[in-house]
Amino acid sequence: MSSENSPLISKSLNIVCLDVPFPADYGGAIEAFYKLKSFSELGVKIYLHCFVYGDRKPQEYLNQLCEKVYYYPRERSIKYLFSNTPFIVKSRRNVDLLNNLRSNDFPILFDATHTTGFLNHPDLKDRKKIVRLHNIEWIYYRILLDSSFSIKEKFFYFSEYKKLREYDAVLKEAAILSCLSQSDEEYYREKFPEKNISLECVFHENKTVTSKAGKGNYILYHGNLSLLDNYQIIFQLLKNELKDCQYPIILAGKNPDKSLFDLIKSRPNIQIIANPSSVEMQALLQEAHICLAIAKNPSGVKLKLINSLFATRFVVGNENALVGSGLDDLCMVPTSEDFATSINTLMQQSFDDSQIQHRKQILEEKYNNSSNAKKLINHIFGLDLNISNEI
């Protein structure tokens, strides 16, 4: 059930998630779970609808946050590849979901474009509908197409890219479009100038800045190390910008690809830490001197960047990692030619209390889960909740 400790409001809301949002162990689930948790803590009575497939299974813990949780199978039939509706949407158009949404008159928050299969359904035309946009999906799928290798992948990503570009027009059926990045907000304000477009920064696991003053002695890169994008970035860094780096480097994250172990065999200063616990990961971030928040593609807001800025000392990023975040002032973004020099300069510097306070001022305002939840609740229910910077 919803939280009874701080019932700031008592309103009911349907939330449709693209999969089961717990455990919060990847970007989309993290955004969905911490938004859900923040709403629950503010007293919103949540009717959660989510899809079960792959390793995303029903979770008892969600019952503590929600009034009721509905689970639906995602039907990933090959025939949906030939529909005019994007596969990521079509495969979630479950008739039981529609019936359950019709069974009450609460507003509906469609969490990500994937879940909007019934956004323009005539049975829901009089309902207040909100779409929380995780990405500009057609652009994201275009990026996936450009980085894919196999013919099968290229066919799927090209098909989804074309369909999603057309499907984007359906979003005009929503009363509110909630964006999590500044660049997405700007895009949709231009595309739908008559719509209510809002910006509520991405929800995440951090409550306050925990960065330590002083110096660490290693450089950290963290992320899902089984993802092609991530280990391609590592390959590039180690073969180019960090080719001659003698400082200790730690690569930490989920399921590191075997090729990474082969790559570092002749580099005794580089260590791989596979599948660290959340406690271990937090310690690695806090003790690092530099954290590398480098991204291959510019879509969405990178939680790797947010987590690094909340917990570590210096953060070195690139434009792809920073786009839409509004956090450019908190990172160093060197060119490829200046990268090694910038790393060497930072390794000689001490991180001080004034830099920590600067981070607190920016992060705990823009990326405050409670404040962003209140802003979104205000839009959904037409309320005027006081938005403070208390997390």
Coordinates of C-alpha atoms in Angstrom, one line a residue, residues 140-382:
Y140 CA 17.4 6.7 -30.2
Y141 CA 16.6 3.9 -32.7
R142 CA 18.4 5.8 -35.4
I143 CA 21.5 5.8 -33.2
L144 CA 21.0 2.0 -32.6
L145 CA 20.7 1.5 -36.3
D146 CA 24.0 3.4 -37.0
S147 CA 25.9 1.3 -34.4
S148 CA 24.4 -2.1 -35.3
F149 CA 26.4 -4.8 -37.1
S150 CA 24.1 -7.8 -38.0
I151 CA 21.6 -7.7 -40.9
K152 CA 18.9 -8.8 -38.4
E153 CA 19.6 -5.9 -36.0
K154 CA 19.8 -3.4 -38.9
F155 CA 16.4 -4.5 -40.2
F156 CA 14.8 -4.2 -36.8
Y157 CA 16.3 -0.9 -35.9
F158 CA 15.5 0.7 -39.3
S159 CA 11.9 -0.6 -39.1
E160 CA 11.4 0.8 -35.6
Y161 CA 13.1 4.1 -36.5
K162 CA 10.8 4.7 -39.4
K163 CA 7.7 3.7 -37.5
L164 CA 8.6 5.6 -34.4
R165 CA 9.2 8.8 -36.4
E166 CA 5.6 8.6 -37.7
Y167 CA 4.2 7.4 -34.4
D168 CA 5.6 10.4 -32.5
A169 CA 2.6 12.4 -33.7
V170 CA 0.4 10.2 -31.5
L171 CA 1.9 12.0 -28.4
K172 CA -0.3 15.0 -29.1
E173 CA -3.2 13.0 -27.6
A174 CA -1.6 13.4 -24.1
A175 CA -2.6 16.3 -21.9
I176 CA 1.0 16.6 -20.6
L177 CA 4.3 15.5 -22.0
S178 CA 6.9 15.2 -19.2
C179 CA 10.5 15.2 -20.3
L180 CA 13.6 14.2 -18.4
S181 CA 16.2 16.1 -20.4
Q182 CA 16.4 19.7 -21.5
S183 CA 17.1 18.7 -25.1
D184 CA 13.9 16.6 -25.3
E185 CA 11.9 19.4 -23.7
E186 CA 13.1 21.8 -26.4
Y187 CA 12.3 19.3 -29.2
Y188 CA 8.7 18.7 -28.0
R189 CA 8.0 22.4 -27.3
E190 CA 8.9 23.1 -30.9
K191 CA 7.0 20.0 -32.3
F192 CA 3.8 20.6 -30.2
P193 CA 3.8 24.3 -29.3
E194 CA 0.2 24.1 -28.1
K195 CA 0.8 21.3 -25.6
N196 CA 1.7 21.3 -22.0
I197 CA 5.4 20.3 -22.0
S198 CA 7.2 20.0 -18.7
L199 CA 10.7 19.2 -17.5
E200 CA 11.2 17.0 -14.5
C201 CA 14.8 15.7 -14.4
V202 CA 15.5 12.0 -14.4
F203 CA 14.7 10.2 -11.2
H204 CA 17.6 8.3 -9.6
E205 CA 18.9 6.6 -6.5
N206 CA 20.9 9.4 -4.9
K207 CA 19.6 11.5 -2.0
T208 CA 22.5 13.9 -1.4
V209 CA 26.0 14.6 -2.6
T210 CA 28.5 12.3 -0.9
S211 CA 31.7 13.3 -2.7
K212 CA 34.8 13.4 -0.5
A213 CA 37.3 16.3 -0.4
G214 CA 41.0 15.5 -0.9
K215 CA 42.6 13.1 -3.4
G216 CA 42.1 9.5 -4.6
N217 CA 44.7 7.5 -6.5
Y218 CA 42.8 5.9 -9.3
I219 CA 40.6 6.6 -12.4
L220 CA 37.3 4.8 -12.5
Y221 CA 35.0 3.8 -15.4
H222 CA 31.8 2.2 -14.4
G223 CA 28.7 0.9 -16.2
N224 CA 27.2 -2.3 -17.7
L225 CA 30.4 -3.8 -19.1
S226 CA 28.5 -6.3 -21.3
L227 CA 27.0 -3.6 -23.4
L228 CA 28.6 -3.1 -26.8
D229 CA 28.6 0.7 -26.4
N230 CA 30.4 0.6 -23.1
Y231 CA 33.2 -1.8 -24.0
Q232 CA 33.7 0.0 -27.3
I233 CA 34.3 3.2 -25.3
I234 CA 36.8 1.4 -23.1
F235 CA 38.6 -0.1 -26.1
Q236 CA 38.9 3.4 -27.7
L237 CA 40.1 5.0 -24.4
L238 CA 42.7 2.4 -23.7
K239 CA 44.0 2.3 -27.2
N240 CA 44.1 6.0 -27.7
E241 CA 43.5 8.7 -25.0
L242 CA 44.7 6.5 -22.1
K243 CA 47.2 4.5 -24.1
D244 CA 50.2 5.7 -22.1
C245 CA 48.4 6.3 -18.8
Q246 CA 50.3 4.9 -15.8
Y247 CA 47.8 5.8 -13.1
P248 CA 45.7 3.0 -11.7
I249 CA 42.5 2.4 -13.6
I250 CA 39.5 0.5 -12.4
L251 CA 36.8 -0.8 -14.8
A252 CA 33.8 -1.8 -12.7
G253 CA 30.3 -3.0 -13.7
K254 CA 28.0 -5.7 -14.7
N255 CA 29.1 -8.8 -16.6
P256 CA 32.3 -7.6 -18.2
D257 CA 32.9 -8.9 -21.7
K258 CA 35.7 -11.5 -22.1
S259 CA 37.4 -9.2 -24.6
L260 CA 38.0 -6.7 -21.8
F261 CA 40.1 -9.1 -19.8
D262 CA 42.1 -9.9 -22.9
L263 CA 42.7 -6.2 -23.6
I264 CA 44.2 -5.5 -20.2
K265 CA 46.5 -8.5 -19.9
S266 CA 49.6 -6.4 -20.7
R267 CA 48.4 -3.4 -18.6
P268 CA 49.2 -4.1 -14.9
N269 CA 47.8 -0.8 -13.8
I270 CA 44.3 -1.7 -15.0
Q271 CA 41.9 -3.8 -12.8
I272 CA 38.4 -5.1 -13.7
I273 CA 35.8 -5.5 -10.8
A274 CA 32.9 -7.6 -12.1
N275 CA 29.4 -7.2 -10.7
P276 CA 30.2 -5.1 -7.6
S277 CA 27.4 -4.7 -5.1
S278 CA 25.7 -1.4 -4.7
V279 CA 27.7 -0.8 -1.5
E280 CA 31.0 -1.7 -3.3
M281 CA 30.1 0.5 -6.2
Q282 CA 29.4 3.5 -3.9
A283 CA 32.8 3.0 -2.2
L284 CA 34.6 2.8 -5.6
L285 CA 32.9 6.1 -6.6
Q286 CA 33.7 7.9 -3.4
E287 CA 37.4 6.8 -3.3
A288 CA 38.1 7.5 -7.0
H289 CA 40.0 10.6 -7.9
I290 CA 38.6 10.8 -11.4
C291 CA 35.4 9.2 -12.8
L292 CA 35.0 8.8 -16.6
A293 CA 31.5 9.6 -17.7
I294 CA 31.9 9.0 -21.4
A295 CA 29.0 8.1 -23.6
K296 CA 28.9 6.8 -27.2
N297 CA 25.4 8.2 -28.1
P298 CA 23.7 11.5 -27.0
S299 CA 20.2 10.2 -26.3
G300 CA 18.5 10.6 -22.9
V301 CA 20.2 11.6 -19.7
K302 CA 23.0 9.3 -18.5
L303 CA 22.5 8.0 -15.0
K304 CA 26.2 7.1 -15.0
L305 CA 26.9 10.8 -15.1
I306 CA 24.3 11.6 -12.3
N307 CA 25.7 8.9 -10.0
S308 CA 29.2 10.0 -10.6
L309 CA 28.6 13.6 -9.8
F310 CA 26.7 12.7 -6.6
A311 CA 29.4 10.5 -5.3
T312 CA 32.9 11.0 -6.7
R313 CA 35.5 13.7 -7.0
F314 CA 36.4 14.9 -10.5
V315 CA 34.3 13.9 -13.4
V316 CA 35.6 13.8 -17.0
G317 CA 32.9 13.5 -19.6
N318 CA 32.1 14.1 -23.3
E319 CA 29.4 16.0 -25.1
N320 CA 27.3 12.9 -25.6
A321 CA 27.2 12.2 -21.9
L322 CA 26.2 15.8 -21.0
V323 CA 23.7 16.7 -23.7
G324 CA 20.3 17.7 -22.1
S325 CA 21.5 17.3 -18.5
G326 CA 22.3 20.9 -17.7
L327 CA 25.4 19.8 -15.8
D328 CA 28.1 21.0 -18.1
D329 CA 29.6 23.3 -15.4
L330 CA 30.3 20.3 -13.1
C331 CA 32.5 18.3 -15.6
M332 CA 35.7 18.6 -17.5
V333 CA 35.2 17.9 -21.2
P334 CA 38.7 17.6 -22.9
T335 CA 39.3 17.1 -26.6
S336 CA 40.9 13.8 -27.7
E337 CA 44.2 15.7 -28.1
D338 CA 44.0 17.2 -24.6
F339 CA 42.7 14.2 -22.8
A340 CA 45.9 12.7 -21.4
T341 CA 47.1 16.2 -20.3
S342 CA 43.8 16.9 -18.6
I343 CA 43.9 13.6 -16.8
N344 CA 47.4 14.3 -15.6
T345 CA 46.5 17.8 -14.4
L346 CA 43.4 16.6 -12.5
M347 CA 45.4 13.8 -10.8
Q348 CA 47.6 16.4 -9.3
Q349 CA 44.8 18.5 -7.9
S350 CA 42.8 18.2 -4.7
F351 CA 39.0 18.2 -4.7
D352 CA 37.9 20.8 -2.1
D353 CA 34.8 21.7 -0.1
S354 CA 33.9 24.6 -2.3
Q355 CA 33.6 22.2 -5.3
I356 CA 31.4 19.9 -3.2
Q357 CA 29.1 22.8 -2.2
H358 CA 28.9 23.9 -5.8
R359 CA 27.7 20.4 -6.7
K360 CA 25.2 20.3 -3.9
Q361 CA 23.7 23.6 -5.1
I362 CA 23.1 22.4 -8.6
L363 CA 22.4 18.7 -8.2
E364 CA 20.1 19.0 -5.1
E365 CA 18.0 21.6 -7.0
K366 CA 17.7 20.1 -10.5
Y367 CA 18.0 16.4 -9.6
N368 CA 15.9 16.4 -6.4
N369 CA 13.5 13.4 -6.7
S370 CA 11.0 14.8 -4.2
S371 CA 10.9 18.3 -5.9
N372 CA 10.5 16.8 -9.3
A373 CA 7.8 14.4 -8.1
K374 CA 5.9 17.4 -6.7
K375 CA 6.2 19.3 -10.0
L376 CA 4.8 16.4 -11.9
I377 CA 2.0 15.8 -9.4
N378 CA 1.1 19.5 -9.6
H379 CA 0.7 19.1 -13.4
I380 CA -1.3 15.8 -13.2
F381 CA -3.7 16.8 -10.4
G382 CA -3.8 20.6 -10.8

